[in-house]
Structure formats: structure tokens, C-alpha cells
Amino acid sequence: MSAKEKMKAAAEQVFGRAMKETGRATGDRTTAAKGTALGARGRARHLKEKAKDKFKH
């Protein structure tokens, strides 16, 4: 996995988790849902890159 894509995936996961917790703490369900979605997108990006690496080698 390229370093750039790896950082993107990790950043999305961390930012999504922070957004989710902020939404929960403030009672804003929309922000919490957006954070959950962003975290899921980061995990999906990470899995995609891992799969690409497996097929390269």
C-alpha cells in the first residue's frame, strides 16, 4: 500500500472516530452518523489497499 493512501485511510478512521465521539458527547446524532460513515470509509479504503498489495506480489 502506498504511504499516501495508507495515511489517507488512517486519517479518515481517526477523524471519523473523533467526529462520532463529538457528536455523541454533544447529542448531535447527525454528526455522530457522519463520523461513523467516515470511519467506515477509512476502513474500506484500508482493506482495498491491502487487497491491492496482495495481488501485486
PDB file of N, CA, C and O in Angstrom:
ATOM      1  N   MET A   1       0.858  -1.161   0.000  1.00  0.00           N
ATOM      2  CA  MET A   1       0.000   0.000   0.000  1.00  0.00           C
ATOM      3  C   MET A   1       0.901   1.220   0.000  1.00  0.00           C
ATOM      4  O   MET A   1       1.875   1.272   0.716  1.00  0.00           O
ATOM      5  N   SER A   2       0.548   2.187  -0.830  1.00  0.00           N
ATOM      6  CA  SER A   2       1.371   3.395  -0.871  1.00  0.00           C
ATOM      7  C   SER A   2       1.223   4.167   0.436  1.00  0.00           C
ATOM      8  O   SER A   2       0.191   4.124   1.092  1.00  0.00           O
ATOM      9  N   ALA A   3       2.256   4.859   0.784  1.00  0.00           N
ATOM     10  CA  ALA A   3       2.259   5.603   2.048  1.00  0.00           C
ATOM     11  C   ALA A   3       1.169   6.669   2.054  1.00  0.00           C
ATOM     12  O   ALA A   3       0.519   6.901   3.075  1.00  0.00           O
ATOM     13  N   LYS A   4       0.948   7.290   0.909  1.00  0.00           N
ATOM     14  CA  LYS A   4      -0.070   8.342   0.820  1.00  0.00           C
ATOM     15  C   LYS A   4      -1.466   7.770   1.076  1.00  0.00           C
ATOM     16  O   LYS A   4      -2.252   8.347   1.828  1.00  0.00           O
ATOM     17  N   GLU A   5      -1.775   6.666   0.458  1.00  0.00           N
ATOM     18  CA  GLU A   5      -3.089   6.040   0.639  1.00  0.00           C
ATOM     19  C   GLU A   5      -3.259   5.506   2.056  1.00  0.00           C
ATOM     20  O   GLU A   5      -4.346   5.564   2.626  1.00  0.00           O
ATOM     21  N   LYS A   6      -2.172   4.989   2.618  1.00  0.00           N
ATOM     22  CA  LYS A   6      -2.219   4.480   3.985  1.00  0.00           C
ATOM     23  C   LYS A   6      -2.521   5.613   4.964  1.00  0.00           C
ATOM     24  O   LYS A   6      -3.333   5.461   5.875  1.00  0.00           O
ATOM     25  N   MET A   7      -1.891   6.759   4.754  1.00  0.00           N
ATOM     26  CA  MET A   7      -2.139   7.912   5.617  1.00  0.00           C
ATOM     27  C   MET A   7      -3.565   8.423   5.458  1.00  0.00           C
ATOM     28  O   MET A   7      -4.199   8.816   6.432  1.00  0.00           O
ATOM     29  N   LYS A   8      -4.079   8.410   4.237  1.00  0.00           N
ATOM     30  CA  LYS A   8      -5.446   8.850   3.986  1.00  0.00           C
ATOM     31  C   LYS A   8      -6.438   7.968   4.740  1.00  0.00           C
ATOM     32  O   LYS A   8      -7.370   8.460   5.366  1.00  0.00           O
ATOM     33  N   ALA A   9      -6.229   6.661   4.661  1.00  0.00           N
ATOM     34  CA  ALA A   9      -7.122   5.720   5.328  1.00  0.00           C
ATOM     35  C   ALA A   9      -7.063   5.905   6.841  1.00  0.00           C
ATOM     36  O   ALA A   9      -8.103   5.939   7.519  1.00  0.00           O
ATOM     37  N   ALA A  10      -5.874   6.047   7.373  1.00  0.00           N
ATOM     38  CA  ALA A  10      -5.722   6.220   8.818  1.00  0.00           C
ATOM     39  C   ALA A  10      -6.333   7.540   9.275  1.00  0.00           C
ATOM     40  O   ALA A  10      -7.007   7.596  10.308  1.00  0.00           O
ATOM     41  N   ALA A  11      -6.136   8.596   8.494  1.00  0.00           N
ATOM     42  CA  ALA A  11      -6.694   9.899   8.851  1.00  0.00           C
ATOM     43  C   ALA A  11      -8.211   9.866   8.855  1.00  0.00           C
ATOM     44  O   ALA A  11      -8.858  10.427   9.745  1.00  0.00           O
ATOM     45  N   GLU A  12      -8.796   9.203   7.865  1.00  0.00           N
ATOM     46  CA  GLU A  12     -10.252   9.092   7.819  1.00  0.00           C
ATOM     47  C   GLU A  12     -10.778   8.328   9.021  1.00  0.00           C
ATOM     48  O   GLU A  12     -11.799   8.701   9.596  1.00  0.00           O
ATOM     49  N   GLN A  13     -10.091   7.278   9.398  1.00  0.00           N
ATOM     50  CA  GLN A  13     -10.531   6.491  10.550  1.00  0.00           C
ATOM     51  C   GLN A  13     -10.461   7.311  11.831  1.00  0.00           C
ATOM     52  O   GLN A  13     -11.409   7.333  12.613  1.00  0.00           O
ATOM     53  N   VAL A  14      -9.360   8.006  12.038  1.00  0.00           N
ATOM     54  CA  VAL A  14      -9.183   8.798  13.255  1.00  0.00           C
ATOM     55  C   VAL A  14     -10.162   9.964  13.287  1.00  0.00           C
ATOM     56  O   VAL A  14     -10.820  10.214  14.306  1.00  0.00           O
ATOM     57  N   PHE A  15     -10.282  10.683  12.176  1.00  0.00           N
ATOM     58  CA  PHE A  15     -11.174  11.822  12.123  1.00  0.00           C
ATOM     59  C   PHE A  15     -12.627  11.374  12.286  1.00  0.00           C
ATOM     60  O   PHE A  15     -13.419  12.032  12.976  1.00  0.00           O
ATOM     61  N   GLY A  16     -12.977  10.240  11.683  1.00  0.00           N
ATOM     62  CA  GLY A  16     -14.337   9.707  11.823  1.00  0.00           C
ATOM     63  C   GLY A  16     -14.648   9.341  13.261  1.00  0.00           C
ATOM     64  O   GLY A  16     -15.742   9.624  13.772  1.00  0.00           O
ATOM     65  N   ARG A  17     -13.687   8.725  13.932  1.00  0.00           N
ATOM     66  CA  ARG A  17     -13.883   8.343  15.333  1.00  0.00           C
ATOM     67  C   ARG A  17     -14.063   9.586  16.208  1.00  0.00           C
ATOM     68  O   ARG A  17     -14.939   9.622  17.077  1.00  0.00           O
ATOM     69  N   ALA A  18     -13.249  10.616  15.955  1.00  0.00           N
ATOM     70  CA  ALA A  18     -13.350  11.857  16.721  1.00  0.00           C
ATOM     71  C   ALA A  18     -14.694  12.543  16.466  1.00  0.00           C
ATOM     72  O   ALA A  18     -15.339  13.038  17.401  1.00  0.00           O
ATOM     73  N   MET A  19     -15.111  12.557  15.227  1.00  0.00           N
ATOM     74  CA  MET A  19     -16.387  13.173  14.874  1.00  0.00           C
ATOM     75  C   MET A  19     -17.550  12.431  15.536  1.00  0.00           C
ATOM     76  O   MET A  19     -18.488  13.055  16.036  1.00  0.00           O
ATOM     77  N   LYS A  20     -17.468  11.114  15.512  1.00  0.00           N
ATOM     78  CA  LYS A  20     -18.516  10.287  16.119  1.00  0.00           C
ATOM     79  C   LYS A  20     -18.622  10.566  17.619  1.00  0.00           C
ATOM     80  O   LYS A  20     -19.717  10.760  18.154  1.00  0.00           O
ATOM     81  N   GLU A  21     -17.490  10.603  18.297  1.00  0.00           N
ATOM     82  CA  GLU A  21     -17.489  10.839  19.744  1.00  0.00           C
ATOM     83  C   GLU A  21     -17.941  12.258  20.076  1.00  0.00           C
ATOM     84  O   GLU A  21     -18.639  12.468  21.068  1.00  0.00           O
ATOM     85  N   THR A  22     -17.565  13.216  19.249  1.00  0.00           N
ATOM     86  CA  THR A  22     -18.011  14.598  19.458  1.00  0.00           C
ATOM     87  C   THR A  22     -19.520  14.680  19.310  1.00  0.00           C
ATOM     88  O   THR A  22     -20.200  15.330  20.110  1.00  0.00           O
ATOM     89  N   GLY A  23     -20.042  14.026  18.303  1.00  0.00           N
ATOM     90  CA  GLY A  23     -21.490  14.012  18.091  1.00  0.00           C
ATOM     91  C   GLY A  23     -22.226  13.364  19.242  1.00  0.00           C
ATOM     92  O   GLY A  23     -23.282  13.853  19.681  1.00  0.00           O
ATOM     93  N   ARG A  24     -21.680  12.282  19.755  1.00  0.00           N
ATOM     94  CA  ARG A  24     -22.303  11.611  20.898  1.00  0.00           C
ATOM     95  C   ARG A  24     -22.273  12.494  22.141  1.00  0.00           C
ATOM     96  O   ARG A  24     -23.243  12.569  22.881  1.00  0.00           O
ATOM     97  N   ALA A  25     -21.140  13.157  22.356  1.00  0.00           N
ATOM     98  CA  ALA A  25     -20.982  13.989  23.549  1.00  0.00           C
ATOM     99  C   ALA A  25     -21.921  15.193  23.534  1.00  0.00           C
ATOM    100  O   ALA A  25     -22.436  15.596  24.577  1.00  0.00           O
ATOM    101  N   THR A  26     -22.142  15.743  22.351  1.00  0.00           N
ATOM    102  CA  THR A  26     -22.998  16.925  22.254  1.00  0.00           C
ATOM    103  C   THR A  26     -24.462  16.577  22.005  1.00  0.00           C
ATOM    104  O   THR A  26     -25.314  17.455  22.036  1.00  0.00           O
ATOM    105  N   GLY A  27     -24.729  15.306  21.733  1.00  0.00           N
ATOM    106  CA  GLY A  27     -26.101  14.885  21.466  1.00  0.00           C
ATOM    107  C   GLY A  27     -26.529  15.133  20.032  1.00  0.00           C
ATOM    108  O   GLY A  27     -27.706  15.062  19.710  1.00  0.00           O
ATOM    109  N   ASP A  28     -25.589  15.421  19.153  1.00  0.00           N
ATOM    110  CA  ASP A  28     -25.879  15.679  17.744  1.00  0.00           C
ATOM    111  C   ASP A  28     -25.782  14.360  16.975  1.00  0.00           C
ATOM    112  O   ASP A  28     -24.691  13.902  16.636  1.00  0.00           O
ATOM    113  N   ARG A  29     -26.915  13.765  16.701  1.00  0.00           N
ATOM    114  CA  ARG A  29     -26.930  12.460  16.049  1.00  0.00           C
ATOM    115  C   ARG A  29     -26.436  12.527  14.608  1.00  0.00           C
ATOM    116  O   ARG A  29     -25.848  11.565  14.107  1.00  0.00           O
ATOM    117  N   THR A  30     -26.649  13.659  13.940  1.00  0.00           N
ATOM    118  CA  THR A  30     -26.185  13.803  12.556  1.00  0.00           C
ATOM    119  C   THR A  30     -24.662  13.757  12.490  1.00  0.00           C
ATOM    120  O   THR A  30     -24.086  13.061  11.652  1.00  0.00           O
ATOM    121  N   THR A  31     -24.008  14.478  13.372  1.00  0.00           N
ATOM    122  CA  THR A  31     -22.543  14.484  13.398  1.00  0.00           C
ATOM    123  C   THR A  31     -22.016  13.100  13.759  1.00  0.00           C
ATOM    124  O   THR A  31     -21.035  12.635  13.166  1.00  0.00           O
ATOM    125  N   ALA A  32     -22.664  12.437  14.691  1.00  0.00           N
ATOM    126  CA  ALA A  32     -22.240  11.088  15.071  1.00  0.00           C
ATOM    127  C   ALA A  32     -22.375  10.129  13.890  1.00  0.00           C
ATOM    128  O   ALA A  32     -21.487   9.305  13.642  1.00  0.00           O
ATOM    129  N   ALA A  33     -23.451  10.250  13.138  1.00  0.00           N
ATOM    130  CA  ALA A  33     -23.656   9.382  11.978  1.00  0.00           C
ATOM    131  C   ALA A  33     -22.631   9.666  10.887  1.00  0.00           C
ATOM    132  O   ALA A  33     -22.111   8.744  10.251  1.00  0.00           O
ATOM    133  N   LYS A  34     -22.323  10.943  10.665  1.00  0.00           N
ATOM    134  CA  LYS A  34     -21.312  11.297   9.673  1.00  0.00           C
ATOM    135  C   LYS A  34     -19.948  10.759  10.087  1.00  0.00           C
ATOM    136  O   LYS A  34     -19.172  10.300   9.253  1.00  0.00           O
ATOM    137  N   GLY A  35     -19.650  10.811  11.371  1.00  0.00           N
ATOM    138  CA  GLY A  35     -18.391  10.269  11.864  1.00  0.00           C
ATOM    139  C   GLY A  35     -18.298   8.772  11.672  1.00  0.00           C
ATOM    140  O   GLY A  35     -17.260   8.241  11.283  1.00  0.00           O
ATOM    141  N   THR A  36     -19.398   8.088  11.924  1.00  0.00           N
ATOM    142  CA  THR A  36     -19.439   6.634  11.716  1.00  0.00           C
ATOM    143  C   THR A  36     -19.202   6.311  10.248  1.00  0.00           C
ATOM    144  O   THR A  36     -18.428   5.395   9.920  1.00  0.00           O
ATOM    145  N   ALA A  37     -19.844   7.055   9.357  1.00  0.00           N
ATOM    146  CA  ALA A  37     -19.683   6.827   7.921  1.00  0.00           C
ATOM    147  C   ALA A  37     -18.253   7.103   7.464  1.00  0.00           C
ATOM    148  O   ALA A  37     -17.688   6.347   6.662  1.00  0.00           O
ATOM    149  N   LEU A  38     -17.665   8.156   7.985  1.00  0.00           N
ATOM    150  CA  LEU A  38     -16.291   8.498   7.610  1.00  0.00           C
ATOM    151  C   LEU A  38     -15.315   7.420   8.091  1.00  0.00           C
ATOM    152  O   LEU A  38     -14.397   7.036   7.369  1.00  0.00           O
ATOM    153  N   GLY A  39     -15.536   6.921   9.295  1.00  0.00           N
ATOM    154  CA  GLY A  39     -14.688   5.849   9.801  1.00  0.00           C
ATOM    155  C   GLY A  39     -14.815   4.583   8.969  1.00  0.00           C
ATOM    156  O   GLY A  39     -13.826   3.909   8.677  1.00  0.00           O
ATOM    157  N   ALA A  40     -16.033   4.272   8.552  1.00  0.00           N
ATOM    158  CA  ALA A  40     -16.257   3.096   7.718  1.00  0.00           C
ATOM    159  C   ALA A  40     -15.579   3.253   6.359  1.00  0.00           C
ATOM    160  O   ALA A  40     -15.014   2.300   5.823  1.00  0.00           O
ATOM    161  N   ARG A  41     -15.623   4.467   5.822  1.00  0.00           N
ATOM    162  CA  ARG A  41     -14.963   4.715   4.545  1.00  0.00           C
ATOM    163  C   ARG A  41     -13.448   4.545   4.680  1.00  0.00           C
ATOM    164  O   ARG A  41     -12.793   3.987   3.792  1.00  0.00           O
ATOM    165  N   GLY A  42     -12.900   4.973   5.798  1.00  0.00           N
ATOM    166  CA  GLY A  42     -11.470   4.794   6.041  1.00  0.00           C
ATOM    167  C   GLY A  42     -11.088   3.334   6.161  1.00  0.00           C
ATOM    168  O   GLY A  42     -10.066   2.903   5.639  1.00  0.00           O
ATOM    169  N   ARG A  43     -11.923   2.565   6.858  1.00  0.00           N
ATOM    170  CA  ARG A  43     -11.658   1.123   6.975  1.00  0.00           C
ATOM    171  C   ARG A  43     -11.758   0.441   5.616  1.00  0.00           C
ATOM    172  O   ARG A  43     -10.949  -0.440   5.286  1.00  0.00           O
ATOM    173  N   ALA A  44     -12.737   0.838   4.805  1.00  0.00           N
ATOM    174  CA  ALA A  44     -12.895   0.251   3.471  1.00  0.00           C
ATOM    175  C   ALA A  44     -11.687   0.594   2.593  1.00  0.00           C
ATOM    176  O   ALA A  44     -11.191  -0.260   1.851  1.00  0.00           O
ATOM    177  N   ARG A  45     -11.221   1.832   2.682  1.00  0.00           N
ATOM    178  CA  ARG A  45     -10.047   2.244   1.909  1.00  0.00           C
ATOM    179  C   ARG A  45      -8.835   1.402   2.318  1.00  0.00           C
ATOM    180  O   ARG A  45      -8.056   0.953   1.484  1.00  0.00           O
ATOM    181  N   HIS A  46      -8.683   1.177   3.621  1.00  0.00           N
ATOM    182  CA  HIS A  46      -7.569   0.384   4.129  1.00  0.00           C
ATOM    183  C   HIS A  46      -7.642  -1.054   3.594  1.00  0.00           C
ATOM    184  O   HIS A  46      -6.638  -1.602   3.125  1.00  0.00           O
ATOM    185  N   LEU A  47      -8.814  -1.649   3.641  1.00  0.00           N
ATOM    186  CA  LEU A  47      -8.972  -3.017   3.152  1.00  0.00           C
ATOM    187  C   LEU A  47      -8.727  -3.108   1.650  1.00  0.00           C
ATOM    188  O   LEU A  47      -8.136  -4.080   1.168  1.00  0.00           O
ATOM    189  N   LYS A  48      -9.158  -2.091   0.901  1.00  0.00           N
ATOM    190  CA  LYS A  48      -8.941  -2.069  -0.545  1.00  0.00           C
ATOM    191  C   LYS A  48      -7.449  -2.051  -0.856  1.00  0.00           C
ATOM    192  O   LYS A  48      -6.974  -2.798  -1.706  1.00  0.00           O
ATOM    193  N   GLU A  49      -6.723  -1.216  -0.143  1.00  0.00           N
ATOM    194  CA  GLU A  49      -5.282  -1.112  -0.377  1.00  0.00           C
ATOM    195  C   GLU A  49      -4.558  -2.403   0.008  1.00  0.00           C
ATOM    196  O   GLU A  49      -3.635  -2.828  -0.669  1.00  0.00           O
ATOM    197  N   LYS A  50      -4.999  -3.044   1.094  1.00  0.00           N
ATOM    198  CA  LYS A  50      -4.396  -4.327   1.479  1.00  0.00           C
ATOM    199  C   LYS A  50      -4.636  -5.374   0.411  1.00  0.00           C
ATOM    200  O   LYS A  50      -3.742  -6.162   0.070  1.00  0.00           O
ATOM    201  N   ALA A  51      -5.842  -5.389  -0.172  1.00  0.00           N
ATOM    202  CA  ALA A  51      -6.164  -6.358  -1.209  1.00  0.00           C
ATOM    203  C   ALA A  51      -5.315  -6.091  -2.463  1.00  0.00           C
ATOM    204  O   ALA A  51      -4.825  -7.039  -3.099  1.00  0.00           O
ATOM    205  N   LYS A  52      -5.124  -4.817  -2.802  1.00  0.00           N
ATOM    206  CA  LYS A  52      -4.294  -4.494  -3.951  1.00  0.00           C
ATOM    207  C   LYS A  52      -2.867  -4.979  -3.747  1.00  0.00           C
ATOM    208  O   LYS A  52      -2.240  -5.496  -4.662  1.00  0.00           O
ATOM    209  N   ASP A  53      -2.356  -4.837  -2.529  1.00  0.00           N
ATOM    210  CA  ASP A  53      -0.998  -5.288  -2.232  1.00  0.00           C
ATOM    211  C   ASP A  53      -0.870  -6.795  -2.372  1.00  0.00           C
ATOM    212  O   ASP A  53       0.141  -7.300  -2.867  1.00  0.00           O
ATOM    213  N   LYS A  54      -1.876  -7.526  -1.946  1.00  0.00           N
ATOM    214  CA  LYS A  54      -1.819  -8.986  -2.041  1.00  0.00           C
ATOM    215  C   LYS A  54      -1.745  -9.444  -3.490  1.00  0.00           C
ATOM    216  O   LYS A  54      -1.068 -10.412  -3.799  1.00  0.00           O
ATOM    217  N   PHE A  55      -2.462  -8.772  -4.374  1.00  0.00           N
ATOM    218  CA  PHE A  55      -2.473  -9.172  -5.779  1.00  0.00           C
ATOM    219  C   PHE A  55      -1.227  -8.704  -6.533  1.00  0.00           C
ATOM    220  O   PHE A  55      -0.894  -9.245  -7.565  1.00  0.00           O
ATOM    221  N   LYS A  56      -0.545  -7.714  -6.016  1.00  0.00           N
ATOM    222  CA  LYS A  56       0.676  -7.224  -6.655  1.00  0.00           C
ATOM    223  C   LYS A  56       1.810  -8.235  -6.501  1.00  0.00           C
ATOM    224  O   LYS A  56       2.624  -8.383  -7.388  1.00  0.00           O
ATOM    225  N   HIS A  57       1.874  -8.876  -5.358  1.00  0.00           N
ATOM    226  CA  HIS A  57       3.019  -9.751  -5.082  1.00  0.00           C
ATOM    227  C   HIS A  57       2.724 -11.166  -5.362  1.00  0.00           C
ATOM    228  O   HIS A  57       1.954 -11.857  -5.331  1.00  0.00           O
TER     229      HIS A  57
END
